[in-house]
Short mmCIF file of C-alpha atoms and ligand atoms in Angstrom, two decimals:
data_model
loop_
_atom_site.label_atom_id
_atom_site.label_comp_id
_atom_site.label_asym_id
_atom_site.label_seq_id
_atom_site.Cartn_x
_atom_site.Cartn_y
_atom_site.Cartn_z
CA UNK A 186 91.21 45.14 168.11
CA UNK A 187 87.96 46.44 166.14
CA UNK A 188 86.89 44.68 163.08
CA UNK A 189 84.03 45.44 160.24
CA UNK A 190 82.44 42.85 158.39
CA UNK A 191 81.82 44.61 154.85
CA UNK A 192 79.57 43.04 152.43
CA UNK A 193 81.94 43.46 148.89
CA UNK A 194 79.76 42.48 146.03
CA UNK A 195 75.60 43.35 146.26
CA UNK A 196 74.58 41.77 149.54
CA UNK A 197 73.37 38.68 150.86
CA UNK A 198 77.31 37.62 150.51
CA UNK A 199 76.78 35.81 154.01
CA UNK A 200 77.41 38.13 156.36
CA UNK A 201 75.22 37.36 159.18
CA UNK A 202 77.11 33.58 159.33
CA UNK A 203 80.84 35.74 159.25
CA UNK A 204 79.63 37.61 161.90
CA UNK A 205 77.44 35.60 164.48
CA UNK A 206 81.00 33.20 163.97
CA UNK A 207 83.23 36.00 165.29
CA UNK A 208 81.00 37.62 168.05
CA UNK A 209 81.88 35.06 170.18
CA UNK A 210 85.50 36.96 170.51
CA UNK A 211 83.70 40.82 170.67
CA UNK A 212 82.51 42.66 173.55
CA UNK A 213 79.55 45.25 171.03
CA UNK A 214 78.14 43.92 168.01
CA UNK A 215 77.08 47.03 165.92
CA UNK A 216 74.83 47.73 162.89
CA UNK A 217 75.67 51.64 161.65
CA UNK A 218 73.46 51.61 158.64
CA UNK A 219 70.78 49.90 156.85
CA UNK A 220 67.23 49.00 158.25
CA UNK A 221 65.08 45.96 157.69
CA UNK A 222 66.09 46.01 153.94
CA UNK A 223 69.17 43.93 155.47
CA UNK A 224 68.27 39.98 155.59
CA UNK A 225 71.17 38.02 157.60
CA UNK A 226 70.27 34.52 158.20
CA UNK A 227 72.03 32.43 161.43
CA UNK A 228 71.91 28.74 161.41
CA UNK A 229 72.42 26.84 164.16
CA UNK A 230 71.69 23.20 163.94
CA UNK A 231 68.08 23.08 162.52
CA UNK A 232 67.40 26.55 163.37
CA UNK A 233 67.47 29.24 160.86
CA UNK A 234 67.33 32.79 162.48
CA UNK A 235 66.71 35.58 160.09
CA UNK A 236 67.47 38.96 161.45
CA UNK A 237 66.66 42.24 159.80
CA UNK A 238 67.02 45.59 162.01
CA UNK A 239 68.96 43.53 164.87
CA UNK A 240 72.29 43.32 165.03
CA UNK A 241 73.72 39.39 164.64
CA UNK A 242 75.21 39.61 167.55
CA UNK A 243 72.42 39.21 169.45
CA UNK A 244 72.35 35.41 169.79
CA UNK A 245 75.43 35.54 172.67
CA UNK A 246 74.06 36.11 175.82
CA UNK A 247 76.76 38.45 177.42
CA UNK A 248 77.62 40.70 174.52
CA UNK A 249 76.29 44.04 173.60
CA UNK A 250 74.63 44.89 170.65
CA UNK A 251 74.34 48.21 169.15
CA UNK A 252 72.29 50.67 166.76
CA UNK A 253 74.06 53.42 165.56
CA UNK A 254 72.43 56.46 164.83
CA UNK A 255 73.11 55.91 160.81
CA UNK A 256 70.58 52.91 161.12
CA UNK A 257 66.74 53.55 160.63
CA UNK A 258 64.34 51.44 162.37
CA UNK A 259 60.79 50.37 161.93
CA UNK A 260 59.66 50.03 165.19
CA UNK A 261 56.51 47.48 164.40
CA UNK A 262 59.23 45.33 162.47
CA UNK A 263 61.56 45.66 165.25
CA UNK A 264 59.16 44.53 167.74
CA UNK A 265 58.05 41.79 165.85
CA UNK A 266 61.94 40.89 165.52
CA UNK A 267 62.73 41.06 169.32
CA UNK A 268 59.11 39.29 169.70
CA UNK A 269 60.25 36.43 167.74
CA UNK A 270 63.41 35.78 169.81
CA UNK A 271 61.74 35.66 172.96
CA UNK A 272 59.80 32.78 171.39
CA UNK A 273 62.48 30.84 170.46
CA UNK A 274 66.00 31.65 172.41
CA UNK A 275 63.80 33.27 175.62
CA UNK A 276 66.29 35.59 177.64
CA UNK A 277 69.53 34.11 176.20
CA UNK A 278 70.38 37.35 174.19
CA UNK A 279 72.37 40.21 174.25
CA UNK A 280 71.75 43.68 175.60
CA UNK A 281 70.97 45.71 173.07
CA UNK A 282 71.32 49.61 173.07
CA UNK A 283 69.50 52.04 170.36
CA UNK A 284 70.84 55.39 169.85
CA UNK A 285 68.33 58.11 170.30
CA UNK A 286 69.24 59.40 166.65
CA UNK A 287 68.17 56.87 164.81
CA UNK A 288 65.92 57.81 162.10
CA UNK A 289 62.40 56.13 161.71
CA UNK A 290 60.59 54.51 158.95
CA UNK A 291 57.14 56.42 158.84
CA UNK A 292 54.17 54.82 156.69
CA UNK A 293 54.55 57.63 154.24
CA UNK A 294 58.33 56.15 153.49
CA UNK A 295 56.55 52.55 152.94
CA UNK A 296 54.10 54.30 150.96
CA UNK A 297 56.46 56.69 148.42
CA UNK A 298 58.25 53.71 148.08
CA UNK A 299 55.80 51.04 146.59
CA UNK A 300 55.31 54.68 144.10
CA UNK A 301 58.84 55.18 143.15
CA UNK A 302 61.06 52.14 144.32
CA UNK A 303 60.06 49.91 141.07
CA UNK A 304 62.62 50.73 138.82
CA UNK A 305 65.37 50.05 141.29
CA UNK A 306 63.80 47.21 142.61
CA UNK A 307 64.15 48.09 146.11
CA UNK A 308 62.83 46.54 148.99
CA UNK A 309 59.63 48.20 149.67
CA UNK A 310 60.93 49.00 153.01
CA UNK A 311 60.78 52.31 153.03
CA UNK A 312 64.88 53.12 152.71
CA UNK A 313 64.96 55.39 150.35
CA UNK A 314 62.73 57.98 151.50
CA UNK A 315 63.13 58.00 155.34
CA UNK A 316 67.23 59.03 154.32
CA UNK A 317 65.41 61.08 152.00
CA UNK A 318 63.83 62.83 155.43
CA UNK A 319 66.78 62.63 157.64
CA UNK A 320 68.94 64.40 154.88
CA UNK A 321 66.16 67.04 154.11
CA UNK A 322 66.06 67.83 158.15
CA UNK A 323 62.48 66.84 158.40
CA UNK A 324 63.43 63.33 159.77
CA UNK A 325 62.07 61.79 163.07
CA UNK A 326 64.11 59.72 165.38
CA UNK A 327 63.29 57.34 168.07
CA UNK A 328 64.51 59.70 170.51
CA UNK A 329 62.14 61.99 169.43
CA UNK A 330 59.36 59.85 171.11
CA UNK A 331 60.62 60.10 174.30
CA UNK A 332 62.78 63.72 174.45
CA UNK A 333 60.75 66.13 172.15
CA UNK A 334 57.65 67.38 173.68
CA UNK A 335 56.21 68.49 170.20
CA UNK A 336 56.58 65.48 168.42
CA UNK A 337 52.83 65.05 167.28
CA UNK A 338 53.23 68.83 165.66
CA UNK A 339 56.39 67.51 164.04
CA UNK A 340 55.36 64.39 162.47
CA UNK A 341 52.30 66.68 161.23
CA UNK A 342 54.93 69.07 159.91
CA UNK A 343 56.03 66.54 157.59
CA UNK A 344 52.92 64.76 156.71
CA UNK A 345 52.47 68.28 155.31
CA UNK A 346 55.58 67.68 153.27
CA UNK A 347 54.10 64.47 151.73
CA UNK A 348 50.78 66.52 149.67
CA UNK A 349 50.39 63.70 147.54
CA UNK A 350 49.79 61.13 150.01
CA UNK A 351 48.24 63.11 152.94
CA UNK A 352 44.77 61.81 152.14
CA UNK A 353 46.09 58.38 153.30
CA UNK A 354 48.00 59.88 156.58
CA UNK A 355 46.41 60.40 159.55
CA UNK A 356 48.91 62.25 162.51
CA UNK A 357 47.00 61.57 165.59
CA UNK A 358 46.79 57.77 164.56
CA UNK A 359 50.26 57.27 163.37
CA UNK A 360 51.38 59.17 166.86
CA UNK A 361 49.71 56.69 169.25
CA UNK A 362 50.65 53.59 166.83
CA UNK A 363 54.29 54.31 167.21
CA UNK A 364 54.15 55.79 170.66
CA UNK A 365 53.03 52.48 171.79
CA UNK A 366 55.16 50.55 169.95
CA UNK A 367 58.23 52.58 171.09
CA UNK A 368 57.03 52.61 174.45
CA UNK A 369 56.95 48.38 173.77
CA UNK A 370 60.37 48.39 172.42
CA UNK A 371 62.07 50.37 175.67
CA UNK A 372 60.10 48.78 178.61
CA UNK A 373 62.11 45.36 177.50
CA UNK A 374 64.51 44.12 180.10
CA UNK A 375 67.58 43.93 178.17
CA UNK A 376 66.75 47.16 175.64
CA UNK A 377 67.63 51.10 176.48
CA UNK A 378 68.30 53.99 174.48
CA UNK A 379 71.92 55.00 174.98
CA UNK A 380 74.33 57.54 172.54
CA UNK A 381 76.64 54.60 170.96
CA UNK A 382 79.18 56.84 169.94
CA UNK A 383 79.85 57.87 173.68
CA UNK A 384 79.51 54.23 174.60
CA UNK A 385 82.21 53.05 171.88
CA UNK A 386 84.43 55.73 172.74
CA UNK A 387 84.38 54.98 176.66
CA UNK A 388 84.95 51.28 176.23
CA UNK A 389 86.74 51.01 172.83
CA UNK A 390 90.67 50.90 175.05
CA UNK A 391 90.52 47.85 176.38
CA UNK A 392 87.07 45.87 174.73
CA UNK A 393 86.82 44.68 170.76
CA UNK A 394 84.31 46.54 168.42
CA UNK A 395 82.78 44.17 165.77
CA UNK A 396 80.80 46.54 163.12
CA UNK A 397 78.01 44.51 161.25
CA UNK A 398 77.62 45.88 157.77
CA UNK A 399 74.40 45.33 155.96
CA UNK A 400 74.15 45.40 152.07
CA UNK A 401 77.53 45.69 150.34
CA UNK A 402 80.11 48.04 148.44
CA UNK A 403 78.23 48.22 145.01
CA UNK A 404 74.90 49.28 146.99
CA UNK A 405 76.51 51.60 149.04
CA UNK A 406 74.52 55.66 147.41
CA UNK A 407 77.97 56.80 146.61
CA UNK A 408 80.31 53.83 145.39
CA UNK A 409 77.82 51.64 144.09
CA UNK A 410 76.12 51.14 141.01
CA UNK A 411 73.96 53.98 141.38
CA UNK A 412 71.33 54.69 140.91
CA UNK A 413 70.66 51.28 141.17
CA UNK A 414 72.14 51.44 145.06
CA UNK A 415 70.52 51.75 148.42
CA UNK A 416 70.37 54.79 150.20
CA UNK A 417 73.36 54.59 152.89
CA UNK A 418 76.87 54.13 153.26
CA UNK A 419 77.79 50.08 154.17
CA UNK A 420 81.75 50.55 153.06
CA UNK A 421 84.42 51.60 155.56
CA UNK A 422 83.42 55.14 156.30
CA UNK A 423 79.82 54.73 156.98
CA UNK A 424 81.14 53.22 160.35
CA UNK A 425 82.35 56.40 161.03
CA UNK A 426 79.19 58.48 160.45
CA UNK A 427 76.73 56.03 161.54
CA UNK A 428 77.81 55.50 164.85
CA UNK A 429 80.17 58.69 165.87
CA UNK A 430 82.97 56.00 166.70
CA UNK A 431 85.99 58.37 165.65
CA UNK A 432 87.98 57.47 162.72
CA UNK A 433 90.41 55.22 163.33
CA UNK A 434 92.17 51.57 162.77
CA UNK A 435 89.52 49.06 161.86
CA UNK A 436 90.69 45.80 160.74
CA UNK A 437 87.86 45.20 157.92
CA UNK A 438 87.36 41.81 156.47
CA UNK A 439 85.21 41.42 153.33
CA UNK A 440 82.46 39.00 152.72
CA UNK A 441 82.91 37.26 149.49
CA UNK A 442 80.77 34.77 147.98
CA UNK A 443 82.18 32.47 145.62
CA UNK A 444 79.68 33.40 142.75
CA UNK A 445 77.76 36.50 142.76
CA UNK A 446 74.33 37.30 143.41
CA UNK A 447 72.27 40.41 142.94
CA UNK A 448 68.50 41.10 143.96
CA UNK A 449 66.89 44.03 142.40
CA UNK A 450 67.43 46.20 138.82
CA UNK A 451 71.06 46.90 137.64
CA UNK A 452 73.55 45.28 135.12
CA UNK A 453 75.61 42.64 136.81
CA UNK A 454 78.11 41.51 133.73
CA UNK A 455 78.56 38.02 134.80
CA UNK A 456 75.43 37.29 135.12
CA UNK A 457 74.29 33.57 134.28
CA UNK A 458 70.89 32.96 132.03
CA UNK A 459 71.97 29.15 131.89
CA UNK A 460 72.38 25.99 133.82
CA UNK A 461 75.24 27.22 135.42
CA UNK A 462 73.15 30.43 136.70
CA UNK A 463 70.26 27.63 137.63
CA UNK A 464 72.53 25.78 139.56
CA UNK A 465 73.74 28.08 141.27
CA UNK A 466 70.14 29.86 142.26
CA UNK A 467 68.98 25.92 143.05
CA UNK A 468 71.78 24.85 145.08
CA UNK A 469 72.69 27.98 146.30
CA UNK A 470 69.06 28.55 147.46
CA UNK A 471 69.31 32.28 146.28
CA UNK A 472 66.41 33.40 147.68
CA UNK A 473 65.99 37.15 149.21
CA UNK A 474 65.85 36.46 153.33
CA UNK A 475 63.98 40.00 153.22
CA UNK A 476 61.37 39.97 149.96
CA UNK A 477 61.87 36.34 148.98
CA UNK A 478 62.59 37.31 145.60
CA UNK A 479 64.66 35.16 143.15
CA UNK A 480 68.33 36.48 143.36
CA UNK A 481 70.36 36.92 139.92
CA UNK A 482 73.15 34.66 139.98
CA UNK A 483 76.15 34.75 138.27
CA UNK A 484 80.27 33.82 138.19
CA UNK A 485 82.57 35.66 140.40
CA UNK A 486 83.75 38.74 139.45
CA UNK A 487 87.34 39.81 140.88
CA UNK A 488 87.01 43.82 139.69
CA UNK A 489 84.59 43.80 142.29
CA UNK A 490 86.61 42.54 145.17
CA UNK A 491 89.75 44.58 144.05
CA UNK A 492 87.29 47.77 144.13
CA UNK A 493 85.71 46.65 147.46
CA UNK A 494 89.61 45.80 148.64
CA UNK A 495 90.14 50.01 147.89
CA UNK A 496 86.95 51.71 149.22
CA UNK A 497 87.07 49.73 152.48
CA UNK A 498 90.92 48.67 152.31
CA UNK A 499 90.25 45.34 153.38
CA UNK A 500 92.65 43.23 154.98
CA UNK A 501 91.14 39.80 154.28
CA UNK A 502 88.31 37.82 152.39
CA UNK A 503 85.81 35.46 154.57
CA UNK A 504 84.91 33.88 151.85
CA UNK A 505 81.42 32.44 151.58
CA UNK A 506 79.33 29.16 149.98
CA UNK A 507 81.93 27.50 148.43
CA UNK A 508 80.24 24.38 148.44
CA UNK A 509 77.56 25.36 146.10
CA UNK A 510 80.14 25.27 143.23
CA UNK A 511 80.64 22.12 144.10
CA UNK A 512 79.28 19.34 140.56
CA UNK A 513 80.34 22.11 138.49
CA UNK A 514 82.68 20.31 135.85
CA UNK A 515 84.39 23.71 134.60
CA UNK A 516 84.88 27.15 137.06
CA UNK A 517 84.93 30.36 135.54
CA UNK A 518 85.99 33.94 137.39
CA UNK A 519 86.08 37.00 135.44
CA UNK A 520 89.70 38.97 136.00
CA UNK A 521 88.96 42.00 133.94
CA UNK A 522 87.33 43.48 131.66
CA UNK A 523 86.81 44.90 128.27
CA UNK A 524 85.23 47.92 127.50
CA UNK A 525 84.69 49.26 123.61
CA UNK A 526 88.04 47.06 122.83
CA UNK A 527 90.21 48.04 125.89
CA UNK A 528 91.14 46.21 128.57
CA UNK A 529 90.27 47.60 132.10
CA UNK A 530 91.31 46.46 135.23
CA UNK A 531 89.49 49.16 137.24
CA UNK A 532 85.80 49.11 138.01
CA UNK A 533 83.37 51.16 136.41
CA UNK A 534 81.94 53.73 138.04
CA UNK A 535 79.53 54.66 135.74
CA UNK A 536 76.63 52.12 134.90
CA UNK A 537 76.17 53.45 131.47
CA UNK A 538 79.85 51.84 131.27
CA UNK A 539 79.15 48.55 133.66
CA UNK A 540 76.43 48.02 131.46
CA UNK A 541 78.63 47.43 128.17
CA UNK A 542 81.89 45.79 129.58
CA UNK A 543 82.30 42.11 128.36
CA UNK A 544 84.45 40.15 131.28
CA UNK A 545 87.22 38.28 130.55
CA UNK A 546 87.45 34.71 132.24
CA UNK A 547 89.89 32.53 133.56
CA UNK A 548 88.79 29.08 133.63
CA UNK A 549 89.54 26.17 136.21
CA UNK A 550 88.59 22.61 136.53
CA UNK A 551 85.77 22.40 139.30
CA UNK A 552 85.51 19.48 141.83
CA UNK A 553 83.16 16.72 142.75
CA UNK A 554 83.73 16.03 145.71
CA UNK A 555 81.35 16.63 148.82
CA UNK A 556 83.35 19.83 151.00
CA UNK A 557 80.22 20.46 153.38
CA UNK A 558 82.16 18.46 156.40
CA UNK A 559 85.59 19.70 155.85
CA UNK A 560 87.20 21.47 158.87
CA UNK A 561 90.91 22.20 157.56
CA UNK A 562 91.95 23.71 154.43
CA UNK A 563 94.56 20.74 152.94
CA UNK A 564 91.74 18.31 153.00
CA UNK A 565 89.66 20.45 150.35
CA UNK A 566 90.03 19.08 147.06
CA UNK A 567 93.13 20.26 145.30
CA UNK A 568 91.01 22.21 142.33
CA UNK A 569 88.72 23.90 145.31
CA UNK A 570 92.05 24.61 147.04
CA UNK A 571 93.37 26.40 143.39
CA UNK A 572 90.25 28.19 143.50
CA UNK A 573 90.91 30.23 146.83
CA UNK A 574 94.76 30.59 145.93
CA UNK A 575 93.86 32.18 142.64
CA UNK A 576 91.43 34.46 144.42
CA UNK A 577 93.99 35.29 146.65
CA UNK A 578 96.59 36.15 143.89
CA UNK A 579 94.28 38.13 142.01
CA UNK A 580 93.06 40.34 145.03
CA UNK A 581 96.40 40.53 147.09
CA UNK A 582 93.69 39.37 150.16
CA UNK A 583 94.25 36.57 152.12
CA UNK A 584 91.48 33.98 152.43
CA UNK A 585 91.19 33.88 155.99
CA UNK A 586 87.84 31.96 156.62
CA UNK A 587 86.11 29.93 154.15
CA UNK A 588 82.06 28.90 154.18
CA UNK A 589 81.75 25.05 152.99
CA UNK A 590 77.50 25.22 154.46
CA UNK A 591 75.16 27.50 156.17
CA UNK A 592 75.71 26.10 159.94
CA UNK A 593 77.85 27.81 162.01
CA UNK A 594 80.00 24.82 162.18
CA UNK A 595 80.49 24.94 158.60
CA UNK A 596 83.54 27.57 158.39
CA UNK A 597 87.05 26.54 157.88
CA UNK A 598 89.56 29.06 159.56
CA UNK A 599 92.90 29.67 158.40
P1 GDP B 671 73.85 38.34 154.40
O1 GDP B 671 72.74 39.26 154.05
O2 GDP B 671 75.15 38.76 153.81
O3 GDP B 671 73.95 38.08 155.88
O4 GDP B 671 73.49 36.94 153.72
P2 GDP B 671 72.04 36.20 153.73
O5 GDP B 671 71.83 35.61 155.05
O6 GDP B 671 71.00 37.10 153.17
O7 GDP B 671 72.27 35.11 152.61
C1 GDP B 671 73.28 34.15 152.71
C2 GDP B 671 72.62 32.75 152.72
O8 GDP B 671 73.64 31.77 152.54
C3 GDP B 671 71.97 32.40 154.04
O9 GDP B 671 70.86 31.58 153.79
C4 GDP B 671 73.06 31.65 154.80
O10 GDP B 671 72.53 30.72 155.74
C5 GDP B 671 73.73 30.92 153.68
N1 GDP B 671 75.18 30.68 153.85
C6 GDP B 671 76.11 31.47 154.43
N2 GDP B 671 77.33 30.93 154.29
C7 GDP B 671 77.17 29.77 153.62
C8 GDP B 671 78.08 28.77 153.15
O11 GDP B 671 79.29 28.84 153.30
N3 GDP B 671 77.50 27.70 152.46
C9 GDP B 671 76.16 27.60 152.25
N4 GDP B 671 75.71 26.55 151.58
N5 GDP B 671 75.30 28.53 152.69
C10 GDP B 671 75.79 29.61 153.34
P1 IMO B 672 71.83 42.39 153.11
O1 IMO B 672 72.26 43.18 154.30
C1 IMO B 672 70.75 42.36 148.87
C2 IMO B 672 68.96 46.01 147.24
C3 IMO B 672 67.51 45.92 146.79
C4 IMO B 672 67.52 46.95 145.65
C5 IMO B 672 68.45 48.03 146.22
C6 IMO B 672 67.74 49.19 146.87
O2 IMO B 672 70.91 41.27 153.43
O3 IMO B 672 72.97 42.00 152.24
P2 IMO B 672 66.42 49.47 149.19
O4 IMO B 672 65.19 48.78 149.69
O5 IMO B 672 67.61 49.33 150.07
O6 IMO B 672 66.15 50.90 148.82
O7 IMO B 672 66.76 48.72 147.79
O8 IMO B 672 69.28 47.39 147.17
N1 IMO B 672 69.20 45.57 148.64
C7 IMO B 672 69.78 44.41 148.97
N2 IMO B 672 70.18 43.39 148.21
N3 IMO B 672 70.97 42.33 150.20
C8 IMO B 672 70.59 43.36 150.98
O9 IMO B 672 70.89 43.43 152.30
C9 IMO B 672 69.93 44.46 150.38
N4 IMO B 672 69.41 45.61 150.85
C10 IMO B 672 68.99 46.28 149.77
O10 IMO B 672 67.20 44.63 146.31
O11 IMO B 672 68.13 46.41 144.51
MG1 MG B 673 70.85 39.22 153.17
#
């Protein structure tokens, strides 16, 4: 059986904990969009592992961990990331394969993007404009570095592309910095280059699949709240294109967290400005694993998770940090919601719309009550136990895994 873990609301949901939880029952781990905008932290006992471009995965030894070609990679970064692990797990990791047509982050993506990334609030990564490249067919891919023969004449090609910022560019330099560091990347013992649609397709009869998606439904270019939205596809059918796994039967699960959260520009109607919203950034510790900016917090917001539910057709909820409502006397999730006096169930595409709904709320009594060491889901107190049976009811989803602390440990299964 292949699953996808799909990020439902606007990231940082807990995805990397859902996942590293479940790759102990997958053969490939695989990231098929995204780059080191993604943040997904692993905790394991007092370790906190933060990985960007790497698949989560990559903390069990025998599994295989894959880059689909709808992922772009920084190579420095990526280094840096593999560097990192060698300090601290050694050779305990997975195999990790890259496919050749990856795109890469060039400086002159990092660069157009501290111009023109502000009023989204993105990253600084460079996302936006290296998709901008690979769309406009003036893209350069890690293969690139080690099939094309005329790579230094194409990455001057599109220097030539960037006027503006040429002054600042130099061709020959950035060839030998990332002919190095590529050349870094592949001599590594457990890393090749490999087409990860051929090697899904070979294996997928009798091994298990487990796609890693990275941001969430309302950042995905097309069904999120654009243009406040990053610049790939982390629903169902990016899977598809950013890997060359053929469409079919993939049992997705979506990551919900039991508030929301948002990092960046865009409206967000539940958003908190109070104690509530302080609470839950304090407690919560909502904190960008990428930028380290503040995240906007806010109640949870079921329109969302019915809309995820559709694009990706989920199956299930893992739902995430329920403990951090924990102290809160009264619960509130929004239902619905009401747009120039009409009720509307649907979510709003447009964010000229989003921006002017007013949710309606269903209250619930909150609990007091420590959860952080509960294993089983009839020991959680009764009002945390209404709280995942309404969210159930509302969505149609069953709760099938449910987050009571960051440890690995710290997942109830049902
Ligand atoms: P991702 O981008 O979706 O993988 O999520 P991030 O790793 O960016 O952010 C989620 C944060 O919440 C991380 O610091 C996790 O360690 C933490 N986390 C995940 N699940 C839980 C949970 O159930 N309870 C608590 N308290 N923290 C959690
Ligand atoms: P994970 O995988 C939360 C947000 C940025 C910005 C917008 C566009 O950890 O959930 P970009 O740099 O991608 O062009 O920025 O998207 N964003 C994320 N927010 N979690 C993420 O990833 C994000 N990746 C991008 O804050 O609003
Ligand atoms: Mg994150």
């Amino acid at each position: 059986m292949n699953f996808a873990i799909i990020g439902t609301q606007w990231g940082d949901e807990g995805k990397g904990k859902i996942v590293d939880y479940l790759s102990e029952k997958f053969d490939y781990i695989v990231r098929y969009q995204g780059g080191n905008n993604a943040g997904h932290t692993v905790v394991l006992g007092d370790q906190k592992f933060p990985l960007h471009h790497i698949p989560t995965g990559i903390l069990h030894k025998n599994k295989i961990c894959c880059i689909g070609c709808g992922v772009i990679l920084n190579p420095k970064v990526f280094l840096e990331e593999l560097q990192s692990l060698d300090k601290r797990v050694g050779n305990n990791t997975a195999r990790l394969i890259i496919d050749p047509k990856a795109h890469l982050i060039m400086p002159w993506h990092i660069l157009r993007d501290s111009l023109t990334g502000g009023k989204i609030g993105t990253t600084g990564r460079g996302i936006g404009p290296c998709y901008e490249d690979a769309i406009g067919r003036r893209g350069i891919r890690i293969g690139d570095f080690v099939y094309n023969r005329n790579i230094k004449k194409q990455i001057q090609s599109t220097i030539g592309y960037y006027a503006d910022l040429a002054k600042k560019l130099n061709a020959q330099t950035i060839y030998k910095d990332y002919s190095t560091t590529i050349k870094a990347i592949l001599k590594r013992p457990r890393v090749s280059l490999g087409d990860v649609g051929v090697l899904l397709d070979e294996k997928q009869k009798n091994r298990n699949i487990l796609f890693e998606g990275a941001q969430a439904t309302l950042l995905d270019i097309y069904f999120g709240t654009y243009p406040f939205v990053t610049s790939s596809h982390p629903t169902l059918g990016g899977i598809y294109i950013g890997t060359g796994f053929a469409p079919q039967n993939i049992k997705t699960v979506g990551v919900v967290k039991a508030y929301t959260t948002r990092v960046g520009e865009g409206p967000f109607p539940t958003e908190l400005h109070d104690k509530v919203g302080k609470h839950l950034a304090e407690k919560g510790h909502e904190f960008g694993t990428t930028t380290g900016r503040p995240r906007r917090c806010g109640w949870l917001d079921l329109t969302i998770i019915r809309y995820a539910k559709r694009i990706s057709g989920l199956s299930g909820i893992a739902l995430t940090k329920l403990d951090i409502l924990t102290g809160l006397t009264t619960l509130k999730v929004a239902v619905g919601y009401k747009l120039k006096g009409k009720v509307i169930k649907d979510f709003p595409v447009f964010v000229y719309d989003l921006e002017r709904v007013q949710s309606i709320y269903h209250e619930m009594e909150g609990w007091n009550d420590d959860i952080t060491g509960i294993k089983s889901f009839n020991n959680l107190p009764k009002q945390a136990k209404n709280y995942v049976k309404f969210i159930e009811k509302e969505t149609g989803l069953p709760v099938k895994y449910i987050g009571v602390g960051p440890e690995r440990s710290q997942l109830i299964i049902r």
